[in-house]
Amino acid sequence: MVQQVLINDDDYYVPDANQLVTEDDTPVDNFASEKQQRLLVGSLYSSLQQQTFLAAANVGIYHTDGQPAIVPDIFLSFDVQVPQNWWEKQNRCYMVWRFGKPPEVVVEIVSNKEGDELGKKLKIYEQMRVSYYIVYDQTQQLGEKVLRVYELRGRRYFETSENWLEQVGLGVTLWEGKFEGRQDHWLRWCYQDGNVLSTGDERAEQERQRAEQAEQRTQLLIDRLRAMGVNPDTL
């Protein structure tokens, strides 16, 4: 049992963070999963700059006193931020009692059959009241479906064919393309129209193309003026 401390202001007991394992530095991921995690987290921070949220990969979530943390591949929690001093023990991972709510979305990337994504993990996220649970099974370890989306309705998860997550205003989609030099199939966040959330590199490339197109339009206008006998330098 985790030792408890009393917060006198609220007469509310919370577990003592000093007794919790906030990180164990155990390397567990493969190259594909690590890059997929970076794509999902990075595109959120690149594209949702006007929103307040916290997204992370392989960070533990403490949800119940006396129970170990669960470590999803990705989680997304809106209207919360990492505390300023994130090196303090109580700020190093996601403790539901400190943030005041569970994440809205959790993503698990299936690498093998040992993770029990459709069994134990599903039950834990269901009990945590995570609004959406997404299982991405690129290599079809758990069956024919590559993507499963579960939505919390009342106290239970129901698998849905909808990839639009209405409660958070985001969707997920399967996308084929190149990320960080790797051509492959990827799971990506998307808007309701199906367009994917851009990564930082993609946004930079889009800006470069827009600048190039603007320069081309300017040069075309200059050429037309000169063809009409007008010196653009005098305008």
mmCIF file of C-alpha atoms in Angstrom:
data_model
loop_
_atom_site.group_PDB
_atom_site.id
_atom_site.type_symbol
_atom_site.label_atom_id
_atom_site.label_comp_id
_atom_site.label_asym_id
_atom_site.label_seq_id
_atom_site.Cartn_x
_atom_site.Cartn_y
_atom_site.Cartn_z
ATOM 1 C CA MET A 1 0.000 0.000 0.000
ATOM 2 C CA VAL A 2 1.329 3.423 -0.956
ATOM 3 C CA GLN A 3 1.865 5.754 1.971
ATOM 4 C CA GLN A 4 -0.628 8.620 2.082
ATOM 5 C CA VAL A 5 -0.192 12.202 3.174
ATOM 6 C CA LEU A 6 -2.848 14.652 4.295
ATOM 7 C CA ILE A 7 -3.333 17.956 2.525
ATOM 8 C CA ASN A 8 -4.761 20.051 5.330
ATOM 9 C CA ASP A 9 -6.330 22.737 3.129
ATOM 10 C CA ASP A 10 -8.790 20.351 1.542
ATOM 11 C CA ASP A 11 -8.732 17.432 4.002
ATOM 12 C CA TYR A 12 -8.049 15.286 0.971
ATOM 13 C CA TYR A 13 -5.720 12.312 0.945
ATOM 14 C CA VAL A 14 -3.382 11.762 -1.988
ATOM 15 C CA PRO A 15 -0.568 9.234 -2.410
ATOM 16 C CA ASP A 16 2.909 10.423 -1.488
ATOM 17 C CA ALA A 17 4.789 10.938 -4.770
ATOM 18 C CA ASN A 18 8.066 10.024 -3.098
ATOM 19 C CA GLN A 19 6.755 6.478 -2.740
ATOM 20 C CA LEU A 20 5.855 6.131 -6.433
ATOM 21 C CA VAL A 21 7.977 4.858 -9.314
ATOM 22 C CA THR A 22 7.797 7.743 -11.775
ATOM 23 C CA GLU A 23 10.390 6.310 -14.172
ATOM 24 C CA ASP A 24 12.497 3.176 -14.379
ATOM 25 C CA ASP A 25 14.611 3.927 -17.496
ATOM 26 C CA THR A 26 13.823 0.527 -19.004
ATOM 27 C CA PRO A 27 14.271 0.550 -22.811
ATOM 28 C CA VAL A 28 11.346 -1.336 -24.314
ATOM 29 C CA ASP A 29 10.554 0.134 -27.723
ATOM 30 C CA ASN A 30 11.416 -0.711 -31.307
ATOM 31 C CA PHE A 31 12.364 1.711 -34.079
ATOM 32 C CA ALA A 32 8.953 1.688 -35.781
ATOM 33 C CA SER A 33 6.975 2.246 -32.599
ATOM 34 C CA GLU A 34 9.297 5.002 -31.394
ATOM 35 C CA LYS A 35 9.017 6.905 -34.686
ATOM 36 C CA GLN A 36 5.235 6.453 -34.761
ATOM 37 C CA GLN A 37 4.987 7.864 -31.251
ATOM 38 C CA ARG A 38 7.073 10.881 -32.231
ATOM 39 C CA LEU A 39 4.863 11.525 -35.255
ATOM 40 C CA LEU A 40 1.696 11.513 -33.165
ATOM 41 C CA VAL A 41 3.039 13.713 -30.369
ATOM 42 C CA GLY A 42 5.004 16.093 -32.581
ATOM 43 C CA SER A 43 2.166 16.842 -34.980
ATOM 44 C CA LEU A 44 -0.090 17.805 -32.075
ATOM 45 C CA TYR A 45 2.381 20.374 -30.783
ATOM 46 C CA SER A 46 3.047 21.683 -34.289
ATOM 47 C CA SER A 47 -0.597 22.063 -35.270
ATOM 48 C CA LEU A 48 -2.559 22.826 -32.088
ATOM 49 C CA GLN A 49 -0.487 25.762 -30.908
ATOM 50 C CA GLN A 50 -3.531 27.771 -29.843
ATOM 51 C CA GLN A 51 -4.865 25.052 -27.539
ATOM 52 C CA THR A 52 -3.852 24.003 -24.031
ATOM 53 C CA PHE A 53 -3.075 20.320 -23.789
ATOM 54 C CA LEU A 54 -0.524 17.763 -22.719
ATOM 55 C CA ALA A 55 0.588 14.942 -25.005
ATOM 56 C CA ALA A 56 3.344 12.470 -24.214
ATOM 57 C CA ALA A 57 4.785 9.110 -25.173
ATOM 58 C CA ASN A 58 5.784 6.402 -22.688
ATOM 59 C CA VAL A 59 4.965 8.487 -19.626
ATOM 60 C CA GLY A 60 3.302 6.717 -16.723
ATOM 61 C CA ILE A 61 -0.249 7.463 -15.585
ATOM 62 C CA TYR A 62 -1.083 6.876 -11.927
ATOM 63 C CA HIS A 63 -4.833 6.464 -11.696
ATOM 64 C CA THR A 64 -5.639 4.542 -8.508
ATOM 65 C CA ASP A 65 -4.076 4.581 -5.059
ATOM 66 C CA GLY A 66 -2.209 1.356 -4.428
ATOM 67 C CA GLN A 67 -2.044 0.389 -8.097
ATOM 68 C CA PRO A 68 1.039 0.659 -10.336
ATOM 69 C CA ALA A 69 1.163 3.182 -13.136
ATOM 70 C CA ILE A 70 0.048 2.223 -16.618
ATOM 71 C CA VAL A 71 2.304 3.479 -19.402
ATOM 72 C CA PRO A 72 0.473 4.069 -22.679
ATOM 73 C CA ASP A 73 2.370 4.600 -25.902
ATOM 74 C CA ILE A 74 0.616 7.956 -26.318
ATOM 75 C CA PHE A 75 -1.824 9.955 -24.243
ATOM 76 C CA LEU A 76 -3.527 13.273 -24.924
ATOM 77 C CA SER A 77 -5.106 15.389 -22.196
ATOM 78 C CA PHE A 78 -6.737 18.753 -22.862
ATOM 79 C CA ASP A 79 -6.851 21.833 -20.623
ATOM 80 C CA VAL A 80 -3.849 20.763 -18.555
ATOM 81 C CA GLN A 81 -0.142 21.553 -18.663
ATOM 82 C CA VAL A 82 3.024 20.137 -17.183
ATOM 83 C CA PRO A 83 3.867 22.034 -13.970
ATOM 84 C CA GLN A 84 6.696 24.537 -14.251
ATOM 85 C CA ASN A 85 9.102 22.464 -12.170
ATOM 86 C CA TRP A 86 8.756 19.153 -13.943
ATOM 87 C CA TRP A 87 11.805 17.690 -12.208
ATOM 88 C CA GLU A 88 10.009 17.560 -8.863
ATOM 89 C CA LYS A 89 8.982 14.013 -8.022
ATOM 90 C CA GLN A 90 5.251 14.714 -7.992
ATOM 91 C CA ASN A 91 5.446 16.379 -11.425
ATOM 92 C CA ARG A 92 7.365 13.750 -13.362
ATOM 93 C CA CYS A 93 4.432 11.679 -14.569
ATOM 94 C CA TYR A 94 0.677 11.993 -14.988
ATOM 95 C CA MET A 95 -1.025 11.584 -11.638
ATOM 96 C CA VAL A 96 -4.762 11.812 -12.171
ATOM 97 C CA TRP A 97 -5.379 13.249 -8.685
ATOM 98 C CA ARG A 98 -2.985 16.131 -9.419
ATOM 99 C CA PHE A 99 -4.242 16.985 -12.903
ATOM 100 C CA GLY A 100 -7.845 16.542 -11.813
ATOM 101 C CA LYS A 101 -8.891 14.360 -14.734
ATOM 102 C CA PRO A 102 -7.788 11.410 -16.845
ATOM 103 C CA PRO A 103 -6.542 11.963 -20.395
ATOM 104 C CA GLU A 104 -9.196 12.165 -23.111
ATOM 105 C CA VAL A 105 -7.327 9.904 -25.538
ATOM 106 C CA VAL A 106 -4.932 6.995 -25.143
ATOM 107 C CA VAL A 107 -3.177 5.249 -28.039
ATOM 108 C CA GLU A 108 -1.522 1.854 -27.850
ATOM 109 C CA ILE A 109 0.748 0.696 -30.678
ATOM 110 C CA VAL A 110 0.787 -3.093 -30.842
ATOM 111 C CA SER A 111 4.220 -4.690 -31.183
ATOM 112 C CA ASN A 112 3.356 -8.227 -30.060
ATOM 113 C CA LYS A 113 0.658 -10.179 -28.258
ATOM 114 C CA GLU A 114 2.110 -9.652 -24.793
ATOM 115 C CA GLY A 115 0.697 -6.170 -24.200
ATOM 116 C CA ASP A 116 -2.893 -7.407 -23.746
ATOM 117 C CA GLU A 117 -4.213 -4.238 -25.411
ATOM 118 C CA LEU A 118 -7.697 -5.718 -25.874
ATOM 119 C CA GLY A 119 -7.860 -7.214 -22.393
ATOM 120 C CA LYS A 120 -6.242 -5.814 -19.261
ATOM 121 C CA LYS A 121 -5.265 -2.446 -20.752
ATOM 122 C CA LEU A 122 -8.707 -1.868 -22.190
ATOM 123 C CA LYS A 123 -10.260 -2.518 -18.786
ATOM 124 C CA ILE A 124 -7.878 -0.146 -17.023
ATOM 125 C CA TYR A 125 -8.543 2.716 -19.450
ATOM 126 C CA GLU A 126 -12.254 1.998 -19.211
ATOM 127 C CA GLN A 127 -12.127 2.240 -15.407
ATOM 128 C CA MET A 128 -10.059 5.420 -15.690
ATOM 129 C CA ARG A 129 -12.843 6.938 -17.831
ATOM 130 C CA VAL A 130 -10.558 7.727 -20.766
ATOM 131 C CA SER A 131 -12.966 8.994 -23.435
ATOM 132 C CA TYR A 132 -11.271 7.286 -26.384
ATOM 133 C CA TYR A 133 -8.986 4.283 -26.542
ATOM 134 C CA ILE A 134 -7.203 3.678 -29.858
ATOM 135 C CA VAL A 135 -5.374 0.465 -30.709
ATOM 136 C CA TYR A 136 -3.066 0.629 -33.732
ATOM 137 C CA ASP A 137 -2.069 -2.852 -34.858
ATOM 138 C CA GLN A 138 0.030 -2.268 -37.979
ATOM 139 C CA THR A 139 1.306 -5.851 -38.159
ATOM 140 C CA GLN A 140 -2.124 -7.337 -37.312
ATOM 141 C CA GLN A 141 -0.936 -9.185 -34.226
ATOM 142 C CA LEU A 142 -4.432 -9.142 -32.687
ATOM 143 C CA GLY A 143 -6.530 -9.919 -35.747
ATOM 144 C CA GLU A 144 -7.395 -8.503 -39.145
ATOM 145 C CA LYS A 145 -8.115 -4.962 -37.985
ATOM 146 C CA VAL A 146 -5.255 -2.518 -38.191
ATOM 147 C CA LEU A 147 -7.119 0.207 -36.313
ATOM 148 C CA ARG A 148 -9.627 -0.105 -33.474
ATOM 149 C CA VAL A 149 -11.334 2.886 -31.867
ATOM 150 C CA TYR A 150 -13.211 2.523 -28.566
ATOM 151 C CA GLU A 151 -15.506 5.241 -27.239
ATOM 152 C CA LEU A 152 -16.583 5.479 -23.610
ATOM 153 C CA ARG A 153 -20.359 5.474 -23.307
ATOM 154 C CA GLY A 154 -21.447 5.607 -19.731
ATOM 155 C CA ARG A 155 -19.191 3.161 -17.902
ATOM 156 C CA ARG A 156 -18.241 0.922 -20.829
ATOM 157 C CA TYR A 157 -16.190 1.024 -24.003
ATOM 158 C CA PHE A 158 -17.893 0.383 -27.293
ATOM 159 C CA GLU A 159 -15.937 -0.184 -30.465
ATOM 160 C CA THR A 160 -16.961 2.292 -33.129
ATOM 161 C CA SER A 161 -16.431 2.484 -36.862
ATOM 162 C CA GLU A 162 -16.114 6.259 -36.556
ATOM 163 C CA ASN A 163 -12.553 7.594 -36.638
ATOM 164 C CA TRP A 164 -13.721 11.107 -35.738
ATOM 165 C CA LEU A 165 -13.384 11.701 -31.991
ATOM 166 C CA GLU A 166 -16.249 14.109 -31.507
ATOM 167 C CA GLN A 167 -15.577 14.962 -27.877
ATOM 168 C CA VAL A 168 -12.040 16.207 -28.598
ATOM 169 C CA GLY A 169 -12.507 17.616 -32.090
ATOM 170 C CA LEU A 170 -9.874 15.393 -33.667
ATOM 171 C CA GLY A 171 -9.819 12.292 -35.781
ATOM 172 C CA VAL A 172 -7.379 9.517 -36.579
ATOM 173 C CA THR A 173 -6.608 8.153 -40.011
ATOM 174 C CA LEU A 174 -4.325 5.670 -41.712
ATOM 175 C CA TRP A 175 -1.909 7.520 -43.979
ATOM 176 C CA GLU A 176 0.741 6.408 -46.429
ATOM 177 C CA GLY A 177 3.681 8.722 -46.932
ATOM 178 C CA LYS A 178 7.132 9.758 -45.797
ATOM 179 C CA PHE A 179 7.992 10.820 -42.255
ATOM 180 C CA GLU A 180 11.574 11.664 -41.343
ATOM 181 C CA GLY A 181 12.795 9.997 -44.506
ATOM 182 C CA ARG A 182 10.833 6.782 -43.945
ATOM 183 C CA GLN A 183 8.135 5.827 -46.472
ATOM 184 C CA ASP A 184 5.519 3.686 -44.742
ATOM 185 C CA HIS A 185 1.972 3.443 -43.454
ATOM 186 C CA TRP A 186 1.323 5.611 -40.402
ATOM 187 C CA LEU A 187 -1.374 6.437 -37.898
ATOM 188 C CA ARG A 188 -2.019 10.173 -37.893
ATOM 189 C CA TRP A 189 -4.310 12.730 -36.325
ATOM 190 C CA CYS A 190 -6.639 14.465 -38.754
ATOM 191 C CA TYR A 191 -9.213 17.228 -38.967
ATOM 192 C CA GLN A 192 -12.848 16.505 -39.750
ATOM 193 C CA ASP A 193 -12.221 17.072 -43.470
ATOM 194 C CA GLY A 194 -9.624 14.303 -43.428
ATOM 195 C CA ASN A 195 -6.545 16.503 -43.733
ATOM 196 C CA VAL A 196 -3.789 15.358 -41.403
ATOM 197 C CA LEU A 197 -2.208 17.511 -38.701
ATOM 198 C CA SER A 198 1.143 18.669 -40.044
ATOM 199 C CA THR A 199 4.477 17.983 -38.438
ATOM 200 C CA GLY A 200 6.980 20.785 -37.937
ATOM 201 C CA ASP A 201 8.912 19.716 -41.039
ATOM 202 C CA GLU A 202 5.725 19.586 -43.100
ATOM 203 C CA ARG A 203 4.681 23.044 -41.938
ATOM 204 C CA ALA A 204 8.114 24.405 -42.859
ATOM 205 C CA GLU A 205 7.873 22.808 -46.304
ATOM 206 C CA GLN A 206 4.388 24.238 -46.802
ATOM 207 C CA GLU A 207 5.667 27.709 -45.909
ATOM 208 C CA ARG A 208 8.577 27.288 -48.317
ATOM 209 C CA GLN A 209 6.214 26.306 -51.130
ATOM 210 C CA ARG A 210 3.895 29.229 -50.400
ATOM 211 C CA ALA A 211 6.827 31.640 -50.467
ATOM 212 C CA GLU A 212 8.048 30.138 -53.723
ATOM 213 C CA GLN A 213 4.597 30.418 -55.298
ATOM 214 C CA ALA A 214 4.280 34.030 -54.150
ATOM 215 C CA GLU A 215 7.657 34.821 -55.697
ATOM 216 C CA GLN A 216 6.606 33.182 -58.961
ATOM 217 C CA ARG A 217 3.377 35.204 -59.055
ATOM 218 C CA THR A 218 5.312 38.402 -58.419
ATOM 219 C CA GLN A 219 7.771 37.621 -61.203
ATOM 220 C CA LEU A 220 4.895 36.817 -63.580
ATOM 221 C CA LEU A 221 3.291 40.178 -62.830
ATOM 222 C CA ILE A 222 6.605 41.967 -63.412
ATOM 223 C CA ASP A 223 7.046 40.209 -66.756
ATOM 224 C CA ARG A 224 3.523 41.175 -67.858
ATOM 225 C CA LEU A 225 4.059 44.813 -66.924
ATOM 226 C CA ARG A 226 7.281 44.924 -68.880
ATOM 227 C CA ALA A 227 5.565 43.290 -71.868
ATOM 228 C CA MET A 228 3.053 46.159 -71.715
ATOM 229 C CA GLY A 229 5.867 48.703 -71.733
ATOM 230 C CA VAL A 230 5.552 49.541 -68.053
ATOM 231 C CA ASN A 231 8.633 49.736 -65.898
ATOM 232 C CA PRO A 232 7.626 48.059 -62.591
ATOM 233 C CA ASP A 233 10.474 49.847 -60.813
ATOM 234 C CA THR A 234 8.667 53.177 -61.293
ATOM 235 C CA LEU A 235 5.399 52.014 -59.744
#
